[in-house]
PDB file of C-alpha atoms in Angstrom:
ATOM      1  CA  UNK O   1     -21.748  32.392 -48.732  1.00 47.00           C
ATOM      2  CA  UNK O   2     -19.414  29.999 -46.949  1.00 51.00           C
ATOM      3  CA  UNK O   3     -18.147  30.524 -43.418  1.00 55.00           C
ATOM      4  CA  UNK O   4     -14.744  31.754 -44.551  1.00 45.00           C
ATOM      5  CA  UNK O   5     -16.417  34.463 -46.604  1.00 46.00           C
ATOM      6  CA  UNK O   6     -18.628  35.438 -43.673  1.00 41.00           C
ATOM      7  CA  UNK O   7     -15.557  35.555 -41.456  1.00 37.00           C
ATOM      8  CA  UNK O   8     -13.800  37.885 -43.913  1.00 40.00           C
ATOM      9  CA  UNK O   9     -16.908  40.027 -44.182  1.00 38.00           C
ATOM     10  CA  UNK O  10     -16.943  40.412 -40.423  1.00 36.00           C
ATOM     11  CA  UNK O  11     -13.568  42.111 -40.577  1.00 35.00           C
ATOM     12  CA  UNK O  12     -14.313  44.579 -43.322  1.00 36.00           C
ATOM     13  CA  UNK O  13     -14.574  48.160 -42.074  1.00 35.00           C
ATOM     14  CA  UNK O  14     -18.202  49.060 -41.522  1.00 32.00           C
ATOM     15  CA  UNK O  15     -19.554  52.023 -43.552  1.00 32.00           C
ATOM     16  CA  UNK O  16     -20.377  55.155 -41.616  1.00 35.00           C
ATOM     17  CA  UNK O  17     -23.795  54.984 -39.983  1.00 34.00           C
ATOM     18  CA  UNK O  18     -26.380  56.505 -42.253  1.00 35.00           C
ATOM     19  CA  UNK O  19     -24.114  56.066 -45.271  1.00 34.00           C
ATOM     20  CA  UNK O  20     -25.925  55.530 -48.542  1.00 33.00           C
ATOM     21  CA  UNK O  21     -24.369  52.099 -49.051  1.00 35.00           C
ATOM     22  CA  UNK O  22     -25.584  50.677 -45.756  1.00 35.00           C
ATOM     23  CA  UNK O  23     -29.068  52.169 -46.085  1.00 29.00           C
ATOM     24  CA  UNK O  24     -29.337  50.853 -49.633  1.00 30.00           C
ATOM     25  CA  UNK O  25     -28.325  47.413 -48.401  1.00 36.00           C
ATOM     26  CA  UNK O  26     -31.056  47.526 -45.755  1.00 33.00           C
ATOM     27  CA  UNK O  27     -33.663  48.744 -48.202  1.00 27.00           C
ATOM     28  CA  UNK O  28     -32.818  45.895 -50.587  1.00 32.00           C
ATOM     29  CA  UNK O  29     -33.426  43.375 -47.778  1.00 38.00           C
ATOM     30  CA  UNK O  30     -36.769  44.734 -46.615  1.00 34.00           C
ATOM     31  CA  UNK O  31     -39.162  42.440 -48.485  1.00 27.00           C
ATOM     32  CA  UNK O  32     -39.562  39.239 -46.477  1.00 31.00           C
ATOM     33  CA  UNK O  33     -42.343  36.681 -46.464  1.00 31.00           C
ATOM     34  CA  UNK O  34     -43.833  37.684 -43.102  1.00 34.00           C
ATOM     35  CA  UNK O  35     -45.574  40.863 -42.075  1.00 38.00           C
ATOM     36  CA  UNK O  36     -46.065  42.787 -38.870  1.00 42.00           C
ATOM     37  CA  UNK O  37     -49.714  42.560 -37.696  1.00 42.00           C
ATOM     38  CA  UNK O  38     -51.838  45.319 -39.158  1.00 42.00           C
ATOM     39  CA  UNK O  39     -49.645  45.938 -42.194  1.00 42.00           C
ATOM     40  CA  UNK O  40     -51.096  45.947 -45.666  1.00 40.00           C
ATOM     41  CA  UNK O  41     -50.533  42.954 -47.996  1.00 42.00           C
ATOM     42  CA  UNK O  42     -47.036  43.011 -49.417  1.00 43.00           C
ATOM     43  CA  UNK O  43     -45.778  45.499 -46.845  1.00 43.00           C
ATOM     44  CA  UNK O  44     -42.076  45.053 -46.071  1.00 45.00           C
ATOM     45  CA  UNK O  45     -40.747  43.888 -42.757  1.00 54.00           C
ATOM     46  CA  UNK O  46     -37.317  44.344 -41.285  1.00 60.00           C
ATOM     47  CA  UNK O  47     -34.247  42.446 -42.464  1.00 61.00           C
ATOM     48  CA  UNK O  48     -32.939  39.511 -40.505  1.00 66.00           C
ATOM     49  CA  UNK O  49     -29.668  40.148 -38.658  1.00 64.00           C
ATOM     50  CA  UNK O  50     -26.567  39.825 -40.812  1.00 55.00           C
ATOM     51  CA  UNK O  51     -24.516  36.905 -39.391  1.00 53.00           C
ATOM     52  CA  UNK O  52     -21.282  38.727 -40.164  1.00 45.00           C
ATOM     53  CA  UNK O  53     -22.465  41.640 -38.006  1.00 41.00           C
ATOM     54  CA  UNK O  54     -23.612  39.302 -35.247  1.00 42.00           C
ATOM     55  CA  UNK O  55     -20.249  37.625 -35.056  1.00 41.00           C
ATOM     56  CA  UNK O  56     -18.382  40.863 -35.334  1.00 41.00           C
ATOM     57  CA  UNK O  57     -20.198  41.880 -32.154  1.00 41.00           C
ATOM     58  CA  UNK O  58     -19.377  38.890 -30.004  1.00 38.00           C
ATOM     59  CA  UNK O  59     -16.507  40.135 -27.968  1.00 36.00           C
ATOM     60  CA  UNK O  60     -17.495  43.025 -25.824  1.00 38.00           C
ATOM     61  CA  UNK O  61     -15.219  45.867 -25.110  1.00 32.00           C
ATOM     62  CA  UNK O  62     -12.162  43.733 -25.453  1.00 31.00           C
ATOM     63  CA  UNK O  63     -12.086  43.598 -29.264  1.00 35.00           C
ATOM     64  CA  UNK O  64     -14.461  43.213 -32.206  1.00 35.00           C
ATOM     65  CA  UNK O  65     -15.566  39.817 -33.316  1.00 31.00           C
ATOM     66  CA  UNK O  66     -12.979  37.272 -34.259  1.00 30.00           C
ATOM     67  CA  UNK O  67     -10.264  39.841 -34.149  1.00 36.00           C
ATOM     68  CA  UNK O  68      -7.884  38.967 -31.583  1.00 29.00           C
ATOM     69  CA  UNK O  69      -8.442  35.762 -31.896  1.00 28.00           C
ATOM     70  CA  UNK O  70      -8.685  37.698 -32.829  1.00 30.00           C
ATOM     71  CA  UNK O  71     -11.276  38.957 -30.549  1.00 36.00           C
ATOM     72  CA  UNK O  72     -14.476  36.989 -30.055  1.00 33.00           C
ATOM     73  CA  UNK O  73     -17.627  36.365 -31.929  1.00 41.00           C
ATOM     74  CA  UNK O  74     -20.102  39.195 -32.074  1.00 38.00           C
ATOM     75  CA  UNK O  75     -19.440  42.860 -31.584  1.00 38.00           C
ATOM     76  CA  UNK O  76     -22.235  43.717 -29.224  1.00 32.00           C
ATOM     77  CA  UNK O  77     -19.898  42.779 -26.481  1.00 32.00           C
ATOM     78  CA  UNK O  78     -17.985  45.970 -26.621  1.00 32.00           C
ATOM     79  CA  UNK O  79     -21.025  46.936 -24.565  1.00 37.00           C
ATOM     80  CA  UNK O  80     -20.019  44.408 -21.873  1.00 42.00           C
ATOM     81  CA  UNK O  81     -17.163  44.808 -19.429  1.00 40.00           C
ATOM     82  CA  UNK O  82     -14.562  42.030 -19.275  1.00 44.00           C
ATOM     83  CA  UNK O  83     -15.935  39.071 -17.380  1.00 44.00           C
ATOM     84  CA  UNK O  84     -12.805  38.438 -15.347  1.00 45.00           C
ATOM     85  CA  UNK O  85      -9.139  39.309 -15.047  1.00 54.00           C
ATOM     86  CA  UNK O  86      -5.927  37.456 -14.331  1.00 87.00           C
ATOM     87  CA  UNK O  87      -5.464  34.267 -16.359  1.00 90.00           C
ATOM     88  CA  UNK O  88      -8.222  35.236 -18.789  1.00 92.00           C
ATOM     89  CA  UNK O  89      -6.516  38.503 -19.642  1.00 94.00           C
ATOM     90  CA  UNK O  90      -3.174  36.708 -19.892  1.00 94.00           C
ATOM     91  CA  UNK O  91      -4.762  34.233 -22.303  1.00 94.00           C
ATOM     92  CA  UNK O  92      -6.240  37.021 -24.430  1.00 93.00           C
ATOM     93  CA  UNK O  93      -2.893  38.827 -24.506  1.00 94.00           C
ATOM     94  CA  UNK O  94      -1.166  35.621 -25.571  1.00 95.00           C
ATOM     95  CA  UNK O  95      -3.739  35.051 -28.290  1.00 93.00           C
ATOM     96  CA  UNK O  96      -3.446  38.628 -29.520  1.00 92.00           C
ATOM     97  CA  UNK O  97       0.292  38.189 -30.071  1.00 94.00           C
ATOM     98  CA  UNK O  98      -0.270  34.879 -31.845  1.00 93.00           C
ATOM     99  CA  UNK O  99       0.739  32.590 -28.983  1.00 95.00           C
ATOM    100  CA  UNK O 100      -2.308  30.355 -29.208  1.00 94.00           C
ATOM    101  CA  UNK O 101      -0.653  27.452 -27.403  1.00 94.00           C
ATOM    102  CA  UNK O 102      -0.220  29.556 -24.264  1.00 95.00           C
ATOM    103  CA  UNK O 103      -3.772  30.877 -24.568  1.00 95.00           C
ATOM    104  CA  UNK O 104      -5.118  27.344 -24.801  1.00 95.00           C
ATOM    105  CA  UNK O 105      -2.988  26.214 -21.861  1.00 95.00           C
ATOM    106  CA  UNK O 106      -4.347  29.031 -19.701  1.00 96.00           C
ATOM    107  CA  UNK O 107      -7.976  28.730 -20.769  1.00 96.00           C
ATOM    108  CA  UNK O 108      -8.508  24.965 -20.779  1.00 96.00           C
ATOM    109  CA  UNK O 109      -8.291  24.257 -17.012  1.00 96.00           C
ATOM    110  CA  UNK O 110     -10.432  27.294 -16.210  1.00 96.00           C
ATOM    111  CA  UNK O 111     -13.062  26.269 -18.757  1.00 97.00           C
ATOM    112  CA  UNK O 112     -13.126  22.689 -17.470  1.00 97.00           C
ATOM    113  CA  UNK O 113     -13.545  24.030 -13.922  1.00 96.00           C
ATOM    114  CA  UNK O 114     -16.638  25.980 -14.985  1.00 96.00           C
ATOM    115  CA  UNK O 115     -15.371  29.528 -15.577  1.00 96.00           C
ATOM    116  CA  UNK O 116     -17.853  30.967 -18.064  1.00 96.00           C
ATOM    117  CA  UNK O 117     -15.472  33.570 -19.481  1.00 96.00           C
ATOM    118  CA  UNK O 118     -12.885  30.868 -20.194  1.00 97.00           C
ATOM    119  CA  UNK O 119     -15.586  28.665 -21.729  1.00 97.00           C
ATOM    120  CA  UNK O 120     -16.622  31.503 -23.997  1.00 97.00           C
ATOM    121  CA  UNK O 121     -13.049  32.188 -25.099  1.00 96.00           C
ATOM    122  CA  UNK O 122     -12.383  28.502 -25.686  1.00 96.00           C
ATOM    123  CA  UNK O 123     -15.535  28.319 -27.786  1.00 97.00           C
ATOM    124  CA  UNK O 124     -14.235  31.232 -29.834  1.00 96.00           C
ATOM    125  CA  UNK O 125     -10.928  29.451 -30.445  1.00 96.00           C
ATOM    126  CA  UNK O 126     -12.724  26.271 -31.489  1.00 96.00           C
ATOM    127  CA  UNK O 127     -15.049  28.127 -33.849  1.00 96.00           C
ATOM    128  CA  UNK O 128     -12.302  30.116 -35.546  1.00 94.00           C
ATOM    129  CA  UNK O 129      -9.673  27.363 -35.521  1.00 95.00           C
ATOM    130  CA  UNK O 130      -7.022  29.611 -34.012  1.00 88.00           C
ATOM    131  CA  UNK O 131      -4.572  27.498 -32.029  1.00 85.00           C
ATOM    132  CA  UNK O 132      -6.835  24.431 -32.088  1.00 92.00           C
ATOM    133  CA  UNK O 133      -8.519  22.385 -34.833  1.00 94.00           C
ATOM    134  CA  UNK O 134     -11.640  24.161 -36.039  1.00 96.00           C
ATOM    135  CA  UNK O 135     -14.756  22.396 -34.751  1.00 97.00           C
ATOM    136  CA  UNK O 136     -18.122  24.149 -34.836  1.00 97.00           C
ATOM    137  CA  UNK O 137     -19.818  21.412 -32.833  1.00 97.00           C
ATOM    138  CA  UNK O 138     -17.294  21.617 -30.008  1.00 97.00           C
ATOM    139  CA  UNK O 139     -17.441  25.417 -30.181  1.00 97.00           C
ATOM    140  CA  UNK O 140     -21.213  25.226 -29.736  1.00 98.00           C
ATOM    141  CA  UNK O 141     -20.701  22.934 -26.741  1.00 98.00           C
ATOM    142  CA  UNK O 142     -18.384  25.443 -25.025  1.00 98.00           C
ATOM    143  CA  UNK O 143     -20.631  28.371 -25.878  1.00 98.00           C
ATOM    144  CA  UNK O 144     -23.543  26.360 -24.494  1.00 98.00           C
ATOM    145  CA  UNK O 145     -21.756  25.735 -21.200  1.00 98.00           C
ATOM    146  CA  UNK O 146     -20.912  29.427 -20.871  1.00 98.00           C
ATOM    147  CA  UNK O 147     -24.441  30.438 -21.854  1.00 98.00           C
ATOM    148  CA  UNK O 148     -26.012  28.152 -19.258  1.00 97.00           C
ATOM    149  CA  UNK O 149     -23.818  29.824 -16.644  1.00 97.00           C
ATOM    150  CA  UNK O 150     -25.162  33.237 -17.645  1.00 97.00           C
ATOM    151  CA  UNK O 151     -22.570  34.680 -20.052  1.00 97.00           C
ATOM    152  CA  UNK O 152     -24.611  37.026 -22.240  1.00 97.00           C
ATOM    153  CA  UNK O 153     -22.031  36.981 -25.033  1.00 97.00           C
ATOM    154  CA  UNK O 154     -22.246  33.208 -25.242  1.00 98.00           C
ATOM    155  CA  UNK O 155     -26.038  33.346 -25.083  1.00 98.00           C
ATOM    156  CA  UNK O 156     -26.208  35.654 -28.083  1.00 98.00           C
ATOM    157  CA  UNK O 157     -23.578  33.743 -30.034  1.00 97.00           C
ATOM    158  CA  UNK O 158     -25.425  30.500 -29.318  1.00 97.00           C
ATOM    159  CA  UNK O 159     -28.516  32.201 -30.713  1.00 98.00           C
ATOM    160  CA  UNK O 160     -26.552  32.961 -33.876  1.00 97.00           C
ATOM    161  CA  UNK O 161     -25.413  29.333 -34.141  1.00 97.00           C
ATOM    162  CA  UNK O 162     -28.955  27.975 -33.840  1.00 98.00           C
ATOM    163  CA  UNK O 163     -30.267  30.695 -36.145  1.00 97.00           C
ATOM    164  CA  UNK O 164     -27.842  29.615 -38.881  1.00 97.00           C
ATOM    165  CA  UNK O 165     -27.298  25.926 -38.155  1.00 97.00           C
ATOM    166  CA  UNK O 166     -23.590  26.269 -37.395  1.00 97.00           C
ATOM    167  CA  UNK O 167     -22.374  23.380 -35.248  1.00 97.00           C
ATOM    168  CA  UNK O 168     -25.969  22.606 -34.213  1.00 98.00           C
ATOM    169  CA  UNK O 169     -29.213  21.759 -35.978  1.00 98.00           C
ATOM    170  CA  UNK O 170     -30.896  24.935 -37.155  1.00 98.00           C
ATOM    171  CA  UNK O 171     -33.750  25.804 -34.823  1.00 98.00           C
ATOM    172  CA  UNK O 172     -35.164  29.323 -34.820  1.00 98.00           C
ATOM    173  CA  UNK O 173     -37.227  28.732 -31.675  1.00 98.00           C
ATOM    174  CA  UNK O 174     -34.126  27.745 -29.684  1.00 98.00           C
ATOM    175  CA  UNK O 175     -32.248  30.676 -31.228  1.00 98.00           C
ATOM    176  CA  UNK O 176     -34.989  33.021 -30.023  1.00 98.00           C
ATOM    177  CA  UNK O 177     -34.764  31.644 -26.483  1.00 98.00           C
ATOM    178  CA  UNK O 178     -31.007  32.282 -26.333  1.00 98.00           C
ATOM    179  CA  UNK O 179     -31.387  35.722 -27.899  1.00 98.00           C
ATOM    180  CA  UNK O 180     -34.017  36.505 -25.276  1.00 98.00           C
ATOM    181  CA  UNK O 181     -31.785  35.530 -22.366  1.00 98.00           C
ATOM    182  CA  UNK O 182     -29.001  37.747 -23.694  1.00 98.00           C
ATOM    183  CA  UNK O 183     -31.465  40.529 -24.519  1.00 98.00           C
ATOM    184  CA  UNK O 184     -32.890  40.458 -21.002  1.00 98.00           C
ATOM    185  CA  UNK O 185     -29.367  41.015 -19.701  1.00 97.00           C
ATOM    186  CA  UNK O 186     -29.010  44.064 -21.940  1.00 97.00           C
ATOM    187  CA  UNK O 187     -27.109  42.764 -24.979  1.00 97.00           C
ATOM    188  CA  UNK O 188     -28.078  45.165 -27.809  1.00 96.00           C
ATOM    189  CA  UNK O 189     -27.341  42.800 -30.712  1.00 96.00           C
ATOM    190  CA  UNK O 190     -29.513  40.157 -29.077  1.00 97.00           C
ATOM    191  CA  UNK O 191     -32.224  42.771 -28.550  1.00 97.00           C
ATOM    192  CA  UNK O 192     -32.040  43.645 -32.240  1.00 97.00           C
ATOM    193  CA  UNK O 193     -32.177  39.975 -33.270  1.00 97.00           C
ATOM    194  CA  UNK O 194     -35.142  39.296 -30.974  1.00 98.00           C
ATOM    195  CA  UNK O 195     -36.936  42.378 -32.277  1.00 97.00           C
ATOM    196  CA  UNK O 196     -36.463  41.167 -35.839  1.00 96.00           C
ATOM    197  CA  UNK O 197     -37.797  37.734 -34.920  1.00 97.00           C
ATOM    198  CA  UNK O 198     -40.871  39.251 -33.241  1.00 97.00           C
ATOM    199  CA  UNK O 199     -41.502  41.416 -36.296  1.00 96.00           C
ATOM    200  CA  UNK O 200     -41.182  38.599 -38.819  1.00 96.00           C
ATOM    201  CA  UNK O 201     -42.540  35.669 -36.818  1.00 96.00           C
ATOM    202  CA  UNK O 202     -39.329  33.689 -37.071  1.00 96.00           C
ATOM    203  CA  UNK O 203     -38.991  31.339 -34.105  1.00 97.00           C
ATOM    204  CA  UNK O 204     -41.641  33.264 -32.148  1.00 97.00           C
ATOM    205  CA  UNK O 205     -45.164  34.518 -32.725  1.00 97.00           C
ATOM    206  CA  UNK O 206     -45.439  37.771 -34.654  1.00 97.00           C
ATOM    207  CA  UNK O 207     -45.743  40.621 -32.153  1.00 97.00           C
ATOM    208  CA  UNK O 208     -45.325  44.167 -33.417  1.00 97.00           C
ATOM    209  CA  UNK O 209     -45.382  45.730 -29.957  1.00 97.00           C
ATOM    210  CA  UNK O 210     -42.604  43.487 -28.673  1.00 98.00           C
ATOM    211  CA  UNK O 211     -40.648  44.011 -31.886  1.00 97.00           C
ATOM    212  CA  UNK O 212     -40.843  47.800 -31.536  1.00 98.00           C
ATOM    213  CA  UNK O 213     -39.897  47.611 -27.850  1.00 98.00           C
ATOM    214  CA  UNK O 214     -36.844  45.376 -28.357  1.00 98.00           C
ATOM    215  CA  UNK O 215     -35.634  47.456 -31.291  1.00 98.00           C
ATOM    216  CA  UNK O 216     -36.049  50.620 -29.225  1.00 98.00           C
ATOM    217  CA  UNK O 217     -34.012  49.111 -26.405  1.00 98.00           C
ATOM    218  CA  UNK O 218     -31.343  48.006 -28.867  1.00 97.00           C
ATOM    219  CA  UNK O 219     -31.162  51.471 -30.440  1.00 96.00           C
ATOM    220  CA  UNK O 220     -30.715  53.081 -27.032  1.00 95.00           C
ATOM    221  CA  UNK O 221     -27.732  50.845 -26.246  1.00 94.00           C
ATOM    222  CA  UNK O 222     -25.873  50.970 -29.553  1.00 94.00           C
ATOM    223  CA  UNK O 223     -23.089  53.502 -30.055  1.00 92.00           C
ATOM    224  CA  UNK O 224     -23.957  56.271 -32.532  1.00 90.00           C
ATOM    225  CA  UNK O 225     -22.133  54.681 -35.467  1.00 87.00           C
ATOM    226  CA  UNK O 226     -24.192  51.485 -35.055  1.00 87.00           C
ATOM    227  CA  UNK O 227     -27.556  52.980 -34.177  1.00 93.00           C
ATOM    228  CA  UNK O 228     -28.873  53.949 -37.594  1.00 94.00           C
ATOM    229  CA  UNK O 229     -29.595  50.442 -38.858  1.00 91.00           C
ATOM    230  CA  UNK O 230     -31.637  49.678 -35.746  1.00 95.00           C
ATOM    231  CA  UNK O 231     -33.606  52.928 -35.987  1.00 96.00           C
ATOM    232  CA  UNK O 232     -34.436  52.117 -39.616  1.00 95.00           C
ATOM    233  CA  UNK O 233     -35.718  48.688 -38.593  1.00 95.00           C
ATOM    234  CA  UNK O 234     -37.784  50.176 -35.759  1.00 97.00           C
ATOM    235  CA  UNK O 235     -39.242  52.743 -38.133  1.00 96.00           C
ATOM    236  CA  UNK O 236     -40.356  49.995 -40.509  1.00 96.00           C
ATOM    237  CA  UNK O 237     -42.112  48.167 -37.673  1.00 96.00           C
ATOM    238  CA  UNK O 238     -43.685  51.419 -36.478  1.00 96.00           C
ATOM    239  CA  UNK O 239     -45.357  51.942 -39.861  1.00 96.00           C
ATOM    240  CA  UNK O 240     -47.525  48.911 -39.129  1.00 95.00           C
ATOM    241  CA  UNK O 241     -48.562  49.922 -35.609  1.00 97.00           C
ATOM    242  CA  UNK O 242     -51.272  52.200 -34.304  1.00 97.00           C
ATOM    243  CA  UNK O 243     -50.524  55.144 -32.032  1.00 97.00           C
ATOM    244  CA  UNK O 244     -51.876  53.111 -29.113  1.00 98.00           C
ATOM    245  CA  UNK O 245     -49.624  50.153 -29.964  1.00 97.00           C
ATOM    246  CA  UNK O 246     -46.545  52.381 -30.152  1.00 97.00           C
ATOM    247  CA  UNK O 247     -47.487  53.897 -26.789  1.00 98.00           C
ATOM    248  CA  UNK O 248     -47.773  50.383 -25.346  1.00 98.00           C
ATOM    249  CA  UNK O 249     -44.346  49.503 -26.721  1.00 98.00           C
ATOM    250  CA  UNK O 250     -42.860  52.647 -25.238  1.00 98.00           C
ATOM    251  CA  UNK O 251     -44.295  51.703 -21.830  1.00 98.00           C
ATOM    252  CA  UNK O 252     -42.529  48.343 -22.121  1.00 98.00           C
ATOM    253  CA  UNK O 253     -39.289  50.197 -22.821  1.00 98.00           C
ATOM    254  CA  UNK O 254     -39.780  52.596 -19.906  1.00 97.00           C
ATOM    255  CA  UNK O 255     -40.423  49.742 -17.477  1.00 97.00           C
ATOM    256  CA  UNK O 256     -37.661  47.435 -18.716  1.00 97.00           C
ATOM    257  CA  UNK O 257     -34.611  46.787 -16.542  1.00 97.00           C
ATOM    258  CA  UNK O 258     -31.692  44.475 -17.346  1.00 96.00           C
ATOM    259  CA  UNK O 259     -31.689  41.180 -15.475  1.00 96.00           C
ATOM    260  CA  UNK O 260     -28.090  40.112 -14.998  1.00 94.00           C
ATOM    261  CA  UNK O 261     -27.452  36.396 -14.579  1.00 94.00           C
ATOM    262  CA  UNK O 262     -24.820  35.623 -11.984  1.00 88.00           C
ATOM    263  CA  UNK O 263     -22.435  32.723 -12.530  1.00 80.00           C
ATOM    264  CA  UNK O 264     -23.486  29.712 -10.421  1.00 77.00           C
TER     265      UNK O 264
END
């Protein structure tokens, strides 16, 4: 599937949580080539995150993924409050009404000065090609600058880029590190992605306890209409764990606290 198709898929209305279509889609994706420790040969593991879902979740409470840019890249960010006000909000309003030139004019000096929210928004514009020439490499550079300064949205989106090789060389280990930084801050899509990686041994060592814990944290932070797919994934991991291992994972969840990264 090319990027344009993924972009269009990100804007399609999502089926109701628990709907037969979505569950069937998950079930069809269950058989992967890695297993959770302790599972029987051929046992299914959880599906990798759908890039269209990841990018639909990149914008926080402002809008869903590329929508107001449409919005920004990965819909877990409706869980995150706006990073700043003033010129950033003016830029988003300009972009929402199609005035990309004004948005770019407002964002560029802030991004160059080190404002992580502006860097994130500029990365979104570069990735989607709205108001500026589309350039995945430059988008990755802006997301990287925002991510280094602690923007959890940019950290997760950078994980998606490395996970898929968009604008950067594909590297699952680097993707996992960025997902982890966003997950530690409380980003539920990053927590889901990291849980999947721990379950399947993609970019990290296979660890069923960590997989169950991250998926549990993700499920607790998703809104009800998004939660079902995460609970299904957690249930699949749980089938491979002992009672003691699940108890250990639940202790990890109980003791976990988000670690916000402040902008330098």
